[in-house]
Amino acid sequence: MTLQLATSVKYLKGVGPKRAEALARLGIRTVGDLLYHAPHRYLDATTVTPLARVRVGQEASCVGHVVTTGVLPTRRGLRVFRAVLKDDSGLLECAWPGQPFLERQIKPGQLLLVTGPVRYYHGRQLVPREFVVLADQGEAAPDGGLVLPVYPATEGLTHRQIRGLIQQHLDALLPLARDPHPPRLSAAVGVPELGAALAAVHRPRTVEEAEAGRRRLAFDEFFDQQLVQARARHLAKRARAGIRFVLKKELTTRLKQQLPFELTGDQRRAVREITTDMTAPLRMHRLLMGDVGTGKTVVALFAMLLAVENDYQAAMMAPTELLAEQHSATLTRLLGPLGLVPELLIGRLTAAEKNAARERIAGGAARLIVGTHALIQESVRFHRLGLAVIDEQHRFGVEQRAALVEKGDAPDVLLLTATPIPRSLALTLYGDLDVTELRERPPGRGTVKTALRDEAARRKIYEFIRGECAAGRQAYVIYPVIDESERADLKAATTMAEDLQEVFAEFSVGLVHGRLKAEERDATMRAFRDNAVHILVATSVIEVGIDVANATVMLIEHAERFGLAQLHQLRGRVGRGAAASHCILLSNAPDAAARLKAFTQTTDGFKIAELDLQERGMGELAGARQSGGVPLRYANFATDLPLLEAARRAAGEIIARDPALARPEHAPYRERIVTRYERGFELFRVG
Ligand code: ADP
Ligand code: MG
């Protein structure tokens, strides 16, 4: 049988039924899967120190044969596993405190690689942070150099076994991988050719070589993904004849004149980009991404007015009643001078009110409509919907967003989000959307000072809050609740609210959390908005986008339990008025101090989003899977932005010349996508 990438791993020497099963758990079913099973890290032993030359206080990597092993208890009852290593230069003791079970893994005769700090304990002693068994007793030391790939492993299959399997077959597998790119593309991007890349990933001479190989694989996955997105965009544009609005400069110009403030430069640019989209013959499909408080609503209002001055209706959907009310109030205020009144449709209205609103929407008397999910109910018909704006778009499901859009005949679509994501991620997640960023903050806002404090400061913090409330201002106290369905977790937040009500007897303390009924939660939030509740205890589910300019303190309990992006969202709730605001992170976790400290030193949401991404890593990004069903395996968002952009450019050029990848030289691309992407076949169907 001739070996092909699609051949089952079962046919490889050294893979029996048991191993095949273990490999399948890692997603390895074919020999191609095995070839593309890249190490998740490397141990660099190119700079090993001879055992005799290891010094106390150093970090060292060493290689030696295990001479003796044993488990010894310390005086404090901790059991320490010890192994003495030997090389040509001499001996060195290694110690693993608290890991007596290693006795079953590390045996005399083995060749061991260890890295870690060296301390003094009756002599020099290395405390390995990591170790790798390079060879068992009697086995030859591994060839292929001293940079050791470490593979994702699974139960019943160690990374050493995987490494052995890959090394054993690598020479036979490498020729099977045919490079889909012409050499000049790889050269232009600055990545190695495919065979060399795979060899470098599995058998690197240096860590740099391995990294170059990884970058090539990352480029390929970006490239495939961008091909799919370029194709989707191409198809969508063809099917996207839209409304061609005309800039009449009636309502839009009047709004500009009547605005109580100057638009920021970013807002002006955003309005320009949106206007260009809306006046073009294609449908707009744009994401407006801006940190909390950057003023997205008024930008959306310009778009809405452009639709309205063209005799279309414009609708804005928000995820909560409170937000919809807030938008309606903002629009009412800004549109008053223009003689326009927005229509509000939310569940809380009486049946008669809702009926009347629905009639005005269906008849066309309502021209700007603001609402919640109530807008997408079947009973709602629009007279002539020309623009759909979706606020906090990530709070809606795909179908809900589609349901609003389908209320019109190919209306333009503007999505708003206050969750900034790095441009790299935006390109991969929203590759079929155009993206506008608002970074600049409107002037005249009070600053937000961020501080990190521990339990010892609690009294002082309370006194500070008391002072702010006494001066007529308000405070948020956020309590982390991991699982809202966990009674114990909620109880902590509830108890906290009760305690605070005692501490702040002269003020009113409210509590909101995810298990409250929507009406109850909205009632408390309204009371807070109206300054009838002074201190609001909330779990992390606190309303997005809520604008209470009078709140000046954000106290976050157990700040270490929040991601940086989440902390930033919470901090965005204050600093909305002219008064100086304070965000206080309360944390007693020393491990988290560094990252929390870093957070206190920046207010740039995009920068925080990047830090957050680095912190969580790519693999855990739930969203990454949205990008066509194929998770990214090799890419590293912290470093690969230029690669992504190169991939996007190259893919865009190819799709522009050959939209269906019908040319023979593009056959390898087609093949990869049709097999790897769920919708690939559909997208690249010929004809
Ligand atoms: P977000 O982007 O978080 O949705 P909003 O649209 O709610 O922000 O705006 C926050 C506040 O800033 C609102 O009170 C709004 O009226 C105000 N605002 C928006 N743009 C400007 C500006 N250019 N100058 C001053 N205030 C502004
Ligand atoms: Mg908003």
XYZ file of C-alpha atoms and ligand atoms in Angstrom:
715
model
C 0.000 0.000 0.000
C 1.327 3.423 -0.847
C 1.279 5.920 1.935
C -0.902 8.990 1.470
C -1.847 11.797 3.789
C -5.327 10.323 4.044
C -4.051 6.870 5.005
C -5.242 5.785 8.435
C -2.595 5.860 11.159
C -3.514 2.259 11.884
C -1.349 1.201 8.976
C 1.773 2.768 10.413
C 4.298 0.508 12.031
C 4.107 0.892 15.790
C 0.405 1.760 15.887
C -1.830 -0.976 17.182
C -5.554 -0.694 17.907
C -4.921 0.706 21.397
C -2.595 3.397 20.153
C -4.885 4.227 17.269
C -7.589 4.854 19.822
C -5.349 7.092 21.926
C -4.251 8.984 18.820
C -7.862 9.476 17.795
C -8.435 11.210 21.133
C -5.879 13.748 19.983
C -7.673 14.154 16.697
C -5.075 12.099 14.859
C -6.737 9.663 12.510
C -4.680 9.864 9.348
C -0.970 9.988 8.761
C -1.532 13.567 7.601
C -2.983 14.402 11.016
C 0.127 12.943 12.577
C 2.409 14.967 10.341
C 0.522 18.126 11.269
C 0.451 17.316 14.992
C 2.847 20.043 15.989
C 4.658 20.261 19.315
C 3.147 22.782 21.686
C 6.546 23.661 23.043
C 10.219 22.845 22.895
C 12.845 22.105 25.451
C 16.029 23.789 24.501
C 19.015 21.759 25.563
C 21.403 23.379 23.128
C 22.859 25.242 26.067
C 23.199 22.439 28.597
C 25.617 22.949 31.416
C 27.968 20.109 32.329
C 26.872 18.823 35.739
C 30.150 19.731 37.401
C 29.843 23.341 36.307
C 26.372 24.053 37.665
C 26.444 26.863 40.244
C 24.116 27.640 43.137
C 21.755 30.507 42.340
C 21.798 29.718 38.609
C 19.076 28.521 36.280
C 20.461 25.499 34.501
C 19.576 22.914 31.881
C 21.438 19.660 32.255
C 21.506 16.219 30.709
C 22.679 13.167 32.593
C 22.092 9.502 33.276
C 20.146 8.677 36.424
C 22.444 6.893 38.873
C 20.277 6.524 41.969
C 16.786 7.538 43.021
C 14.895 7.649 46.285
C 12.147 9.308 48.302
C 13.058 11.069 51.520
C 10.771 12.795 53.975
C 11.766 16.266 55.142
C 11.437 17.389 58.707
C 8.175 19.112 57.863
C 6.684 15.912 56.530
C 7.007 16.743 52.871
C 8.140 13.800 50.755
C 10.868 14.635 48.288
C 11.798 12.579 45.289
C 15.515 12.717 44.515
C 17.627 11.518 41.634
C 21.357 11.790 41.147
C 22.486 12.482 37.585
C 25.861 11.723 36.096
C 27.635 12.934 32.988
C 31.259 12.990 31.844
C 31.987 15.941 34.103
C 30.542 14.651 37.356
C 27.405 14.245 39.496
C 24.472 16.450 40.488
C 21.504 15.864 42.742
C 17.994 16.812 41.607
C 15.073 17.149 44.007
C 11.330 17.266 43.425
C 9.669 18.316 46.694
C 6.189 16.909 47.188
C 6.364 14.588 44.172
C 7.156 11.132 45.565
C 5.111 9.570 42.767
C 7.917 10.366 40.332
C 9.572 7.253 41.654
C 7.404 5.334 39.222
C 8.534 7.437 36.246
C 12.184 8.168 36.779
C 14.406 5.099 36.923
C 18.143 4.479 37.163
C 19.745 4.145 33.759
C 17.498 6.686 32.072
C 18.903 9.682 30.309
C 17.233 12.770 31.738
C 17.009 16.400 30.699
C 16.225 18.776 33.567
C 15.850 22.542 33.773
C 15.369 24.628 36.855
C 17.008 26.693 39.571
C 19.973 25.407 41.546
C 19.925 25.826 45.317
C 22.116 24.839 48.202
C 20.850 21.976 50.344
C 23.644 19.867 51.815
C 25.364 20.634 48.533
C 24.241 21.781 45.082
C 20.753 20.686 44.257
C 18.766 21.341 41.090
C 14.997 21.660 41.540
C 13.592 20.868 38.099
C 10.733 22.891 36.823
C 10.700 20.522 33.913
C 12.220 17.238 33.035
C 12.150 14.977 30.043
C 13.184 11.380 29.810
C 15.382 11.401 26.731
C 16.045 7.680 26.677
C 15.298 4.641 28.770
C 17.999 2.388 30.100
C 19.891 0.791 27.235
C 18.281 3.098 24.643
C 20.461 5.334 22.547
C 20.193 9.064 23.168
C 17.756 10.632 20.706
C 19.217 11.909 17.498
C 17.844 15.019 15.904
C 19.630 17.441 18.105
C 19.050 18.948 21.462
C 15.928 20.984 20.835
C 13.252 18.623 21.945
C 9.733 18.889 20.690
C 7.123 18.294 23.375
C 3.820 17.149 21.936
C 0.304 17.430 23.242
C -0.223 14.025 24.813
C -3.186 12.081 26.087
C -4.005 9.303 28.471
C -2.247 6.151 27.403
C 0.123 7.965 25.093
C 2.984 10.021 26.475
C 4.555 12.845 24.558
C 7.670 10.707 24.358
C 5.779 7.955 22.605
C 4.297 10.471 20.221
C 7.716 11.914 19.578
C 9.074 8.444 18.931
C 6.272 7.669 16.514
C 6.717 10.888 14.606
C 10.492 10.609 14.447
C 10.199 7.041 13.248
C 7.968 7.961 10.320
C 8.916 11.537 9.591
C 11.165 10.775 6.637
C 8.416 8.787 4.962
C 5.741 11.375 5.731
C 7.502 14.565 4.704
C 7.422 13.895 0.940
C 3.624 13.493 1.144
C 3.085 17.148 2.020
C 2.898 19.079 -1.198
C 3.333 22.801 -0.925
C 0.233 24.529 -2.300
C 2.016 27.865 -2.631
C 4.303 28.925 -5.427
C 7.802 29.480 -4.010
C 7.594 33.213 -4.599
C 4.642 33.550 -2.217
C 6.476 31.851 0.649
C 9.520 33.932 -0.140
C 7.521 37.158 -0.179
C 5.940 36.340 3.170
C 9.279 35.230 4.564
C 8.310 31.724 5.604
C 9.999 28.437 4.674
C 8.650 26.048 2.085
C 6.192 23.490 3.487
C 8.420 20.411 3.675
C 11.196 22.357 5.336
C 8.712 23.887 7.754
C 7.302 20.532 8.835
C 10.797 19.133 9.224
C 11.790 22.148 11.308
C 8.753 21.818 13.527
C 9.394 18.168 14.323
C 13.166 18.047 14.169
C 14.600 21.482 14.764
C 18.256 22.195 15.261
C 17.482 25.434 17.038
C 14.429 26.954 18.649
C 14.499 29.676 15.986
C 14.244 27.089 13.259
C 11.244 25.514 14.963
C 9.614 28.927 15.269
C 10.129 29.617 11.569
C 8.433 26.318 10.816
C 5.521 27.160 13.079
C 5.096 30.515 11.377
C 4.754 28.789 8.042
C 2.006 26.520 9.381
C 0.338 29.524 10.962
C 0.486 31.388 7.688
C -1.195 28.500 5.935
C -4.054 28.329 8.374
C -4.569 32.069 8.211
C -4.378 31.862 4.460
C -7.030 29.155 4.170
C -9.267 31.030 6.520
C -8.815 34.280 4.645
C -9.516 32.538 1.339
C -12.796 31.335 2.772
C -13.624 34.787 4.024
C -12.609 36.529 0.825
C -14.827 34.090 -1.043
C -17.722 34.657 1.352
C -17.289 38.403 0.927
C -17.195 38.037 -2.825
C -20.432 36.039 -2.866
C -22.089 38.334 -0.362
C -21.223 41.413 -2.398
C -22.664 39.869 -5.513
C -25.843 39.120 -3.633
C -25.719 42.372 -1.840
C -27.329 44.902 -4.035
C -28.561 47.307 -1.417
C -30.277 50.599 -0.983
C -28.419 53.500 -2.446
C -29.090 56.285 0.008
C -28.545 59.829 -1.103
C -26.823 62.282 1.169
C -29.499 64.960 1.264
C -27.850 66.820 4.094
C -31.220 67.631 5.588
C -31.574 65.841 8.913
C -27.927 64.842 9.160
C -26.689 68.390 8.690
C -29.240 69.748 11.104
C -28.219 67.221 13.726
C -24.613 68.301 13.340
C -25.624 71.907 13.874
C -27.812 71.171 16.867
C -25.502 68.782 18.701
C -24.631 70.015 22.188
C -21.040 68.893 21.615
C -18.410 68.632 18.900
C -17.903 65.211 17.385
C -14.493 63.736 18.060
C -12.180 63.148 15.104
C -12.859 59.412 15.301
C -16.604 59.962 15.343
C -16.357 62.165 12.263
C -14.304 59.536 10.474
C -16.797 56.847 11.467
C -19.708 58.914 10.179
C -17.826 59.426 6.913
C -17.134 55.711 6.476
C -20.720 54.825 7.201
C -22.013 57.484 4.839
C -19.764 56.163 2.082
C -21.123 52.652 2.640
C -24.727 53.738 2.743
C -24.551 55.857 -0.380
C -22.863 53.045 -2.321
C -24.964 50.552 -4.263
C -23.825 47.622 -2.098
C -25.335 46.824 1.262
C -23.481 48.075 4.285
C -22.303 45.448 6.717
C -20.185 47.327 9.189
C -19.034 46.811 12.752
C -18.503 49.923 14.843
C -16.123 48.954 17.594
C -15.405 51.382 20.389
C -14.649 51.267 24.050
C -17.411 52.196 26.466
C -18.029 55.906 26.405
C -16.466 56.599 23.012
C -19.852 57.785 21.760
C -21.128 55.121 19.423
C -24.776 56.040 19.823
C -24.511 59.420 18.179
C -22.560 57.926 15.264
C -25.356 55.409 14.803
C -27.852 58.254 14.967
C -26.245 59.921 11.948
C -26.654 56.698 10.019
C -30.271 56.457 11.129
C -30.992 59.983 10.010
C -29.436 59.344 6.622
C -31.933 56.525 6.177
C -34.786 58.650 7.471
C -34.051 61.569 5.173
C -34.319 59.074 2.342
C -37.820 58.134 3.484
C -36.747 54.865 5.012
C -37.181 53.716 8.586
C -34.222 53.034 10.862
C -34.341 50.672 13.831
C -31.962 50.246 16.738
C -32.120 47.088 18.818
C -30.553 46.893 22.289
C -30.175 43.835 24.525
C -32.013 45.182 27.606
C -35.017 47.364 28.258
C -32.918 49.714 30.271
C -30.518 50.289 27.419
C -33.346 50.713 24.948
C -34.902 53.296 27.263
C -31.574 55.022 27.584
C -31.172 55.199 23.813
C -34.698 56.405 23.416
C -34.057 59.169 25.950
C -30.813 60.166 24.211
C -32.482 60.237 20.813
C -35.433 62.188 22.145
C -33.078 64.788 23.548
C -30.914 65.077 20.435
C -33.772 64.947 17.946
C -36.070 67.383 19.737
C -34.747 70.371 17.816
C -35.314 68.493 14.559
C -38.944 67.816 15.379
C -38.465 64.054 15.420
C -39.551 61.654 18.151
C -38.225 58.093 18.329
C -40.656 55.231 18.752
C -39.892 52.935 21.683
C -40.991 49.325 21.590
C -40.187 47.221 24.644
C -41.904 44.422 26.477
C -42.778 46.572 29.458
C -45.315 48.666 27.577
C -49.001 47.867 28.067
C -50.684 45.825 25.397
C -52.473 48.910 24.109
C -49.250 50.911 23.949
C -47.520 48.101 22.124
C -50.345 47.841 19.637
C -50.241 51.520 18.939
C -46.468 51.428 18.485
C -46.704 48.457 16.154
C -49.279 50.277 14.081
C -47.108 53.343 13.745
C -44.184 51.134 12.733
C -46.234 49.240 10.160
C -47.849 52.367 8.806
C -44.610 54.311 8.507
C -45.495 57.085 10.938
C -42.670 55.873 13.186
C -39.445 56.693 11.419
C -36.783 56.011 14.053
C -37.505 52.980 16.162
C -35.690 51.873 19.298
C -36.417 48.626 21.067
C -35.403 45.308 22.496
C -36.083 41.785 21.271
C -39.651 43.021 21.102
C -38.709 44.424 17.690
C -38.135 41.014 16.174
C -41.401 39.455 17.207
C -43.516 38.217 14.405
C -46.257 40.725 15.070
C -43.903 43.585 14.193
C -43.944 44.696 10.563
C -41.961 47.584 9.247
C -43.247 49.898 6.581
C -39.871 50.362 4.932
C -36.860 49.427 7.018
C -33.682 50.810 5.461
C -31.179 50.489 8.286
C -30.843 48.033 11.162
C -28.559 49.054 14.023
C -27.729 46.410 16.612
C -26.207 47.685 19.844
C -23.975 45.408 21.918
C -24.227 43.031 19.021
C -22.454 40.162 20.770
C -25.342 39.955 23.203
C -27.580 38.727 20.413
C -27.515 35.408 18.673
C -26.934 35.131 14.960
C -30.611 34.368 14.361
C -31.769 37.335 16.391
C -29.591 39.702 14.418
C -30.807 38.132 11.210
C -34.419 38.407 12.360
C -34.167 42.183 12.634
C -32.411 42.497 9.290
C -35.071 40.370 7.643
C -37.757 42.811 8.711
C -36.627 44.916 5.780
C -35.823 44.366 2.144
C -32.022 44.161 2.193
C -31.493 46.996 4.684
C -28.040 48.229 5.569
C -26.624 46.809 8.786
C -24.588 48.551 11.456
C -23.370 46.524 14.409
C -22.085 48.200 17.566
C -19.828 46.658 20.140
C -18.077 47.922 23.240
C -15.868 44.885 23.409
C -12.813 46.014 21.580
C -10.803 43.223 20.149
C -7.402 43.443 18.583
C -7.505 44.147 14.910
C -5.944 40.753 14.269
C -8.852 39.037 15.881
C -11.394 41.282 14.235
C -9.960 40.264 10.896
C -10.365 36.608 11.632
C -13.666 36.692 13.475
C -15.375 39.346 11.461
C -13.498 38.968 8.204
C -16.745 39.382 6.312
C -17.539 42.675 8.019
C -15.999 46.052 7.528
C -14.687 47.422 10.785
C -14.597 50.972 12.100
C -12.811 51.707 15.348
C -13.490 54.532 17.768
C -10.492 55.015 19.997
C -10.706 58.625 20.956
C -12.766 59.593 23.986
C -14.919 62.693 23.986
C -13.317 65.487 25.995
C -14.720 66.802 29.238
C -14.864 63.504 31.029
C -13.541 63.133 34.509
C -10.516 60.932 34.783
C -10.723 57.447 36.256
C -7.984 56.590 38.713
C -7.400 52.895 39.185
C -5.896 51.523 42.372
C -5.012 48.071 43.633
C -5.725 47.479 47.343
C -5.885 44.556 49.707
C -8.180 43.611 52.561
C -6.312 45.837 55.008
C -7.626 48.866 53.146
C -11.300 47.885 53.326
C -12.245 50.324 56.065
C -10.566 53.192 54.308
C -12.292 52.277 51.075
C -15.673 52.236 52.810
C -15.012 55.631 54.304
C -14.090 56.880 50.871
C -17.339 55.554 49.423
C -19.230 57.150 52.295
C -17.646 60.477 51.429
C -18.583 60.194 47.763
C -22.170 59.222 48.539
C -22.457 62.002 51.095
C -21.438 64.366 48.309
C -24.400 63.070 46.292
C -22.498 60.606 44.126
C -22.924 56.854 43.722
C -20.898 53.672 43.816
C -20.843 50.231 42.285
C -19.585 47.243 44.247
C -18.929 44.260 42.025
C -18.840 40.780 43.437
C -17.563 37.924 41.260
C -19.948 35.084 40.829
C -18.554 32.256 38.829
C -21.724 30.355 38.340
C -25.000 32.154 38.792
C -26.769 28.858 39.234
C -24.623 28.098 42.268
C -26.519 29.011 45.365
C -23.359 29.396 47.446
C -21.876 31.866 45.012
C -24.955 34.030 44.898
C -25.225 33.891 48.639
C -21.866 35.579 48.976
C -23.052 38.478 46.863
C -26.337 38.667 48.748
C -24.587 38.621 52.100
C -22.263 41.314 50.869
C -25.228 43.537 49.979
C -26.790 42.966 53.401
C -23.542 43.788 55.174
C -23.080 46.924 53.142
C -26.594 48.061 53.947
C -25.582 47.879 57.610
C -22.300 49.673 57.060
C -24.006 52.350 54.999
C -27.207 52.639 56.992
C -27.756 56.203 55.855
C -27.786 55.182 52.173
C -29.796 52.805 50.080
C -28.014 49.675 48.838
C -29.380 47.679 45.891
C -28.480 44.260 44.535
C -28.640 42.941 40.997
C -27.612 39.540 39.734
C -28.349 37.215 36.900
C -30.939 35.138 38.697
C -33.283 38.016 39.318
C -36.270 38.391 37.072
C -35.629 40.931 34.339
C -38.279 43.289 35.734
C -36.814 43.159 39.201
C -33.338 43.813 37.915
C -34.486 46.640 35.691
C -36.382 48.205 38.595
C -33.256 48.266 40.747
C -31.166 49.579 37.867
C -33.706 52.326 37.244
C -33.614 53.255 40.910
C -29.840 53.474 40.657
C -30.084 55.580 37.515
C -32.457 57.923 39.354
C -30.164 58.077 42.398
C -32.730 56.399 44.649
C -30.252 53.570 45.155
C -26.840 54.936 46.076
C -24.700 51.841 46.238
C -25.307 49.096 43.761
C -23.969 45.649 44.530
C -23.806 43.679 41.342
C -22.459 40.406 40.086
C -20.467 40.530 36.913
C -23.631 40.402 34.846
C -24.100 44.111 35.382
C -25.789 45.817 32.492
C -23.679 46.593 29.519
C -23.743 50.126 28.251
C -25.535 51.580 31.229
C -24.768 55.259 31.491
C -25.000 56.631 35.037
C -22.849 59.722 34.927
C -23.284 60.305 38.653
C -21.533 57.087 39.671
C -17.924 57.768 40.591
C -16.732 54.671 42.418
C -16.281 51.166 41.071
C -15.148 48.755 43.753
C -14.307 45.297 42.456
C -14.092 42.514 45.020
C -11.738 39.592 44.298
C -10.440 41.425 41.280
C -8.078 38.550 40.549
C -10.996 36.425 39.460
C -11.776 38.654 36.508
C -10.141 38.732 33.113
C -8.533 42.024 32.150
C -11.075 42.736 29.448
C -13.853 42.179 31.949
C -12.242 44.501 34.463
C -11.993 47.112 31.774
C -15.682 46.801 30.946
C -16.507 47.249 34.598
C -14.240 50.253 34.946
C -16.024 51.801 31.982
C -19.159 52.188 34.113
C -17.562 55.124 35.926
C -15.873 58.233 34.639
C -18.904 59.125 32.569
C -19.535 62.463 34.209
C -17.305 65.441 34.810
C -16.322 64.391 38.356
C -13.145 62.421 38.973
C -13.870 58.713 39.336
C -12.167 55.822 41.055
C -11.860 52.188 40.197
C -10.595 50.147 43.136
C -9.438 46.589 42.674
C -9.607 44.683 45.916
C -7.442 41.591 45.870
C -5.480 39.488 48.297
C -3.938 37.217 45.718
C -0.212 37.918 45.415
C -0.005 35.833 42.224
C -2.326 38.219 40.493
C -0.677 41.408 41.669
C 1.492 41.883 38.591
C -1.303 41.647 36.070
C -3.662 43.747 38.162
C -0.944 46.335 38.589
C -0.456 46.416 34.828
C -4.176 46.985 34.490
C -4.107 49.965 36.835
C -1.555 51.582 34.563
C -3.448 51.678 31.299
C -6.901 52.728 30.182
C -6.506 51.856 26.513
C -9.175 49.264 25.819
C -7.463 47.946 22.731
C -4.209 47.476 24.586
C -6.034 45.696 27.377
C -7.791 43.509 24.866
C -4.396 42.483 23.558
C -3.061 41.758 27.048
C -6.186 39.786 27.756
C -5.712 37.776 24.629
C -2.122 36.983 25.522
C -3.229 35.979 28.970
C -5.912 33.614 27.852
C -4.119 32.370 24.812
C -5.634 31.619 21.483
C -6.893 28.180 22.202
C -9.387 29.331 24.738
C -10.956 31.983 22.628
C -14.429 30.704 22.267
C -14.913 33.060 19.385
C -12.047 31.703 17.385
C -14.210 28.780 16.412
C -16.761 31.005 14.803
C -14.425 31.751 11.992
C -15.649 29.003 9.773
C -15.632 26.024 12.038
C -11.891 25.475 12.024
C -10.005 26.466 15.157
C -6.581 27.941 14.660
C -3.875 25.579 15.852
C -0.565 27.164 15.069
C -1.275 30.870 15.095
C -0.238 33.091 17.941
C -2.178 36.314 18.021
C 0.378 38.039 20.138
C 3.029 37.847 17.432
C 1.435 36.851 14.162
C -0.459 39.958 13.166
C 1.840 40.666 10.188
C 1.400 37.084 9.020
C -2.342 37.431 9.220
C -2.240 40.593 7.211
C 0.010 39.002 4.596
C -2.408 36.076 4.393
C -5.373 38.381 4.052
C -3.690 40.314 1.242
C -2.541 37.223 -0.651
C -5.921 35.518 -0.318
C -7.752 38.665 -1.388
C -5.640 38.954 -4.541
C -6.209 35.344 -5.489
C -9.980 35.540 -4.995
C -10.105 38.763 -6.974
C -8.465 37.030 -9.944
C -10.054 33.620 -9.570
C -13.136 33.848 -7.321
C -14.068 30.161 -7.471
C -10.457 28.908 -7.412
C -11.206 27.267 -10.727
C -7.752 27.621 -12.257
C -5.584 24.509 -12.239
C -2.824 26.197 -10.261
C -5.343 26.889 -7.496
C -6.606 23.331 -7.299
C -4.540 22.575 -4.164
C -6.165 25.528 -2.388
C -9.630 24.365 -3.336
C -8.902 20.889 -2.189
C -7.668 21.996 1.229
C -10.651 24.207 1.835
C -13.288 21.854 0.573
C -11.976 19.143 2.878
C -11.252 21.289 5.912
C -14.053 23.808 6.069
C -17.600 22.796 6.737
C -19.042 25.223 4.250
C -16.032 25.039 1.956
C -17.747 22.949 -0.611
C -20.722 25.247 -0.798
C -18.527 28.316 -1.120
C -16.370 26.936 -3.873
C -18.976 25.004 -5.802
C -18.235 25.545 -9.431
C -20.816 27.548 -11.321
P -20.928 54.213 24.032
O -19.914 54.264 22.935
O -20.393 53.577 25.255
O -22.223 53.626 23.573
P -22.495 56.569 24.307
O -22.899 56.654 22.901
O -23.476 56.037 25.286
O -21.172 55.727 24.424
O -21.943 57.973 24.769
C -21.573 58.192 26.083
C -21.856 59.622 26.464
O -20.975 60.514 25.766
C -23.250 60.070 26.132
O -23.737 60.785 27.207
C -23.056 60.956 24.902
O -24.057 61.944 24.810
C -21.714 61.557 25.150
N -20.967 61.961 23.927
C -20.901 61.271 22.773
N -20.095 61.906 21.885
C -19.616 63.000 22.502
C -18.737 64.070 22.115
N -18.169 64.099 20.901
N -18.479 65.025 23.012
C -19.037 64.983 24.241
N -19.876 64.026 24.670
C -20.172 63.038 23.821
Mg -23.544 52.178 24.010
